[in-house]
């Protein structure tokens, strides 16, 4: 009779041994089946479980059989409680368009209009209405377009514009269906504060008004046009890469392949590179310290993600990975 030792790495859960019946084998028992066994014994929900083998291999595909991970009779499998989870699509919706009933710190799509358009709040902060410069008008349009694009990538079907449904297929397809609930606070701070309030207040104020920027480089059609052109190129390239990445993973699977195509010749994560390039263009257009801060924070985070993904690709695909590929910035990092 085949048996497995299940070792707990989390407080409150006991380790135990599971023995397969005569109708079960390591070839037929899937990762999801094992999670169900753990849930039945410990009451730990499946989406909160992280399973690893003795050699630190993560059992990350619920549909695969245990034998696919070279698990043998008597092997030890470790399970860990990841904590309360939340779906990624819910994460995106909360971060970008947070419902008013949940917080006064709304997402960027609501925060920026609050400071751009005349209203009691903006009039009080800016000591009256602001005669917006071309730079401010361009910056507002760029911010709104960026986050509308991100929202559409999340909630709309690839070919059609339809309302969000529970079974929707979006441009963003995730390796994991959920993330730890506690991360929502860190992620939301990034969007509500850094790219919301902190970014909006200095950009739409009197110091960048039409009167203040007259005859400066930030009022130059050539400068503004160049920055806008670079931003448009970066945003469209980012969208192209997202669509390509989506096509590489069949719906409902965690199949991972080494991506090729537009942007992937020089870096593993061209979507992060193009996003950084877009915010660089935005920072150059505005000359805002707040935009520079957001660019620094977001690029640092994306660089860490890219380095991690690059390491994963090299581990999984070995010699198939082009030697010239960097993680996020061509020829640099």
XYZ file of C-alpha atoms in Angstrom:
333
model
C 0.000 0.000 0.000
C 1.387 3.390 -1.040
C 1.820 5.948 1.740
C 2.928 9.586 1.937
C 4.127 11.608 4.914
C 2.442 15.011 5.048
C 4.429 17.474 7.156
C 2.943 20.766 8.333
C 5.005 23.976 8.228
C 2.264 26.077 9.830
C 1.152 26.408 13.413
C -2.174 24.866 14.273
C -1.912 21.998 11.794
C -0.566 18.561 12.641
C 1.566 16.405 10.390
C 0.048 13.078 9.400
C 0.426 10.088 7.115
C -1.903 9.244 4.268
C -2.264 5.750 2.836
C -3.749 5.239 -0.602
C -6.372 2.558 -1.083
C -6.030 -0.223 -3.627
C -7.831 1.832 -6.287
C -5.427 4.745 -5.964
C -1.881 5.208 -7.168
C 0.623 8.016 -7.572
C -0.197 7.945 -11.288
C -3.889 8.594 -10.702
C -3.802 10.805 -7.592
C -3.610 14.479 -8.612
C -2.316 17.449 -6.662
C -5.920 18.595 -6.217
C -6.835 15.167 -4.828
C -4.030 15.467 -2.299
C -5.175 18.958 -1.330
C -8.665 17.578 -0.778
C -7.242 14.907 1.521
C -5.376 17.579 3.488
C -8.509 19.714 3.678
C -10.553 16.795 4.989
C -7.989 16.080 7.691
C -7.014 19.635 8.714
C -9.941 21.824 7.524
C -7.355 23.896 5.605
C -8.967 25.154 2.390
C -7.283 24.044 -0.835
C -6.557 27.556 -2.129
C -4.614 28.285 1.067
C -2.320 25.283 0.659
C 1.226 25.367 -0.698
C 2.679 21.902 -1.262
C 6.389 21.194 -1.722
C 8.484 18.058 -2.042
C 11.553 17.257 0.034
C 13.755 18.733 -2.711
C 11.788 22.041 -2.587
C 9.788 21.419 -5.770
C 6.429 23.220 -5.624
C 3.344 21.221 -6.624
C 1.870 24.114 -8.570
C -0.462 22.400 -11.045
C -3.578 20.954 -9.434
C -4.347 18.802 -12.477
C -1.032 16.951 -12.578
C -0.583 13.520 -11.054
C 1.845 13.155 -8.155
C 3.988 10.887 -10.311
C 4.553 13.836 -12.667
C 6.577 15.396 -9.853
C 8.581 12.162 -9.380
C 6.942 11.512 -6.010
C 7.498 7.961 -4.771
C 6.043 5.696 -2.095
C 7.070 6.920 1.372
C 8.077 10.416 0.244
C 7.506 13.431 2.457
C 5.376 16.331 1.224
C 5.248 19.596 3.138
C 2.097 21.699 3.299
C 1.921 25.333 4.382
C -0.989 27.654 5.147
C -0.688 30.685 2.834
C -3.294 32.602 4.809
C -6.506 34.159 3.579
C -6.563 34.470 -0.223
C -8.240 36.838 -2.676
C -8.742 36.430 -6.431
C -6.438 38.387 -8.742
C -9.310 39.913 -10.698
C -10.761 41.233 -7.451
C -7.320 42.650 -6.665
C -7.223 44.588 -9.933
C -10.736 45.932 -9.499
C -10.046 47.095 -5.947
C -6.697 48.655 -6.842
C -7.863 50.591 -9.890
C -11.521 51.423 -9.188
C -12.067 50.954 -5.476
C -15.803 51.216 -4.607
C -16.659 54.390 -2.701
C -18.423 52.461 0.046
C -15.145 50.757 0.981
C -12.743 53.707 1.245
C -12.392 57.479 0.789
C -9.049 56.803 -0.920
C -10.395 55.820 -4.324
C -8.409 54.275 -7.166
C -6.526 56.341 -9.771
C -9.505 56.422 -12.138
C -11.490 58.367 -9.538
C -8.715 60.182 -7.651
C -7.243 61.993 -10.667
C -10.559 63.540 -11.810
C -11.115 64.748 -8.233
C -7.975 66.872 -8.428
C -8.133 67.757 -12.132
C -11.680 69.079 -12.459
C -12.838 72.134 -10.452
C -14.706 71.165 -7.298
C -14.701 72.268 -3.643
C -11.826 69.896 -2.791
C -9.498 70.897 -5.635
C -10.375 74.591 -5.266
C -9.438 74.452 -1.598
C -6.152 72.632 -2.234
C -5.128 74.813 -5.176
C -6.595 78.069 -3.800
C -9.033 78.392 -6.683
C -9.571 77.001 -10.203
C -6.472 76.109 -12.233
C -6.080 77.218 -15.853
C -4.680 73.924 -17.069
C -1.618 73.889 -19.296
C -1.249 71.590 -22.287
C 1.093 69.498 -20.145
C -1.553 69.042 -17.447
C -4.221 68.162 -19.992
C -1.882 65.627 -21.602
C -0.852 64.138 -18.249
C -4.471 63.679 -17.175
C -5.385 61.981 -20.455
C -2.340 59.699 -20.220
C -3.044 58.623 -16.633
C -6.688 57.903 -17.355
C -5.879 56.021 -20.569
C -3.238 53.932 -18.794
C -5.535 52.741 -16.025
C -8.533 52.287 -18.328
C -6.284 50.044 -20.428
C -5.255 48.063 -17.354
C -8.871 47.731 -16.306
C -9.977 46.547 -19.753
C -7.133 44.033 -19.839
C -8.503 42.602 -16.624
C -12.251 42.498 -17.092
C -12.944 42.331 -20.811
C -12.909 39.408 -23.183
C -10.112 39.377 -25.736
C -12.262 40.079 -28.798
C -15.344 41.781 -27.330
C -16.295 44.477 -24.867
C -18.653 42.758 -22.481
C -19.624 43.138 -18.866
C -17.611 41.317 -16.244
C -18.901 37.813 -15.558
C -17.696 35.092 -13.275
C -16.536 32.981 -16.202
C -14.799 35.794 -18.077
C -11.525 35.319 -19.959
C -9.292 38.363 -19.537
C -6.015 39.505 -21.050
C -4.328 38.851 -17.703
C -4.039 35.146 -17.001
C -2.393 34.202 -13.724
C -0.290 31.216 -12.652
C -2.127 31.262 -9.335
C -5.830 32.002 -9.023
C -5.366 33.934 -5.794
C -2.884 35.925 -3.740
C -2.583 36.437 0.042
C -5.292 38.812 1.286
C -2.747 40.865 3.261
C -1.013 41.864 0.011
C -4.077 43.840 -1.033
C -3.091 46.585 1.410
C 0.437 46.879 0.021
C -0.752 46.791 -3.584
C -3.575 49.230 -2.969
C -1.201 51.724 -1.294
C 0.894 51.586 -4.449
C -2.087 52.593 -6.605
C -4.257 54.737 -4.331
C -1.421 56.786 -2.823
C 1.646 56.677 -5.093
C -0.148 56.789 -8.444
C -3.283 58.403 -7.048
C -3.166 61.189 -4.465
C 0.609 61.727 -4.415
C 0.862 61.833 -8.205
C -2.222 63.973 -8.815
C -1.817 66.820 -6.308
C 1.461 68.351 -7.595
C 0.776 67.748 -11.302
C -2.612 69.479 -11.509
C -1.732 72.439 -9.266
C -1.025 76.119 -9.913
C 2.744 75.543 -10.284
C 2.112 73.653 -13.530
C -0.683 75.878 -14.820
C -0.744 77.438 -18.264
C 0.582 80.727 -16.865
C 3.482 79.136 -14.959
C 4.684 76.900 -17.801
C 4.469 79.509 -20.565
C 7.681 79.625 -22.641
C 9.256 76.671 -20.766
C 10.239 73.290 -22.189
C 7.129 71.799 -20.583
C 5.051 74.048 -22.830
C 6.991 73.157 -25.974
C 4.884 71.295 -28.569
C 8.001 69.427 -29.709
C 8.804 68.245 -26.171
C 5.241 67.317 -25.313
C 4.743 65.587 -28.657
C 7.942 63.553 -28.287
C 7.028 62.410 -24.774
C 3.490 61.544 -25.846
C 4.771 59.581 -28.856
C 7.173 57.578 -26.677
C 4.421 56.941 -24.120
C 1.987 55.766 -26.820
C 4.579 53.398 -28.265
C 5.318 51.963 -24.813
C 1.647 51.500 -23.887
C 0.763 49.789 -27.168
C 3.850 47.587 -26.896
C 2.898 46.662 -23.334
C -0.587 45.694 -24.528
C 0.870 43.654 -27.394
C 3.093 41.697 -25.006
C 0.191 41.077 -22.599
C -1.947 39.721 -25.428
C 0.900 37.480 -26.568
C 1.518 36.151 -23.047
C -2.184 35.427 -22.694
C -2.156 33.320 -25.849
C 0.658 31.145 -24.504
C -1.373 29.745 -21.611
C -4.515 27.750 -22.450
C -7.541 28.705 -20.310
C -7.742 26.816 -17.037
C -4.137 25.591 -17.130
C -0.828 26.518 -15.533
C 1.208 25.418 -18.524
C 4.375 27.490 -18.746
C 6.343 27.917 -21.964
C 9.404 29.963 -22.792
C 8.006 33.002 -24.635
C 9.364 34.310 -27.923
C 8.189 37.058 -30.226
C 7.781 40.818 -29.941
C 9.968 42.209 -27.150
C 11.319 38.849 -25.994
C 14.495 38.824 -28.067
C 16.397 40.918 -25.527
C 14.506 40.534 -22.227
C 12.386 37.982 -20.373
C 9.807 40.550 -19.245
C 9.226 43.113 -22.014
C 5.840 43.982 -20.492
C 7.648 45.354 -17.430
C 10.194 47.135 -19.621
C 7.504 48.857 -21.681
C 5.548 49.817 -18.556
C 8.685 51.411 -17.090
C 9.291 53.170 -20.404
C 5.743 54.557 -20.390
C 6.154 56.010 -16.893
C 9.571 57.388 -17.874
C 7.916 59.247 -20.761
C 5.213 60.499 -18.388
C 7.849 61.714 -15.917
C 9.757 63.494 -18.678
C 6.549 65.170 -19.868
C 5.550 66.421 -16.406
C 8.919 66.995 -14.753
C 7.160 66.014 -11.525
C 9.079 64.704 -8.515
C 6.005 62.653 -7.581
C 6.044 60.960 -10.970
C 9.764 60.319 -10.561
C 9.104 58.691 -7.190
C 6.371 56.479 -8.632
C 8.653 55.551 -11.545
C 11.440 54.570 -9.130
C 9.210 52.503 -6.846
C 7.318 50.713 -9.617
C 10.446 50.023 -11.691
C 12.251 48.620 -8.657
C 9.332 46.285 -7.930
C 9.027 45.184 -11.561
C 12.787 44.570 -11.698
C 12.532 42.236 -8.697
C 9.658 40.374 -10.355
C 11.586 40.163 -13.632
C 14.718 38.798 -11.942
C 12.623 36.153 -10.210
C 10.907 35.192 -13.473
C 14.253 35.107 -15.293
C 15.614 32.739 -12.650
C 12.540 30.518 -13.058
C 12.911 30.389 -16.848
C 16.582 29.439 -16.576
C 15.782 26.739 -14.025
C 12.913 25.234 -16.038
C 14.204 25.589 -19.600
C 17.982 25.485 -19.148
C 19.872 25.738 -22.434
C 16.715 26.762 -24.305
C 16.968 30.225 -22.739
C 18.828 32.635 -25.074
C 22.118 33.661 -23.477
C 21.688 37.290 -24.530
C 18.352 37.766 -22.754
C 18.319 40.026 -19.718
C 15.522 40.178 -17.150
C 13.950 43.581 -17.866
C 16.368 46.127 -19.392
C 18.164 45.179 -22.640
C 21.940 44.689 -22.179
C 21.762 45.977 -18.567
C 19.634 43.969 -16.102
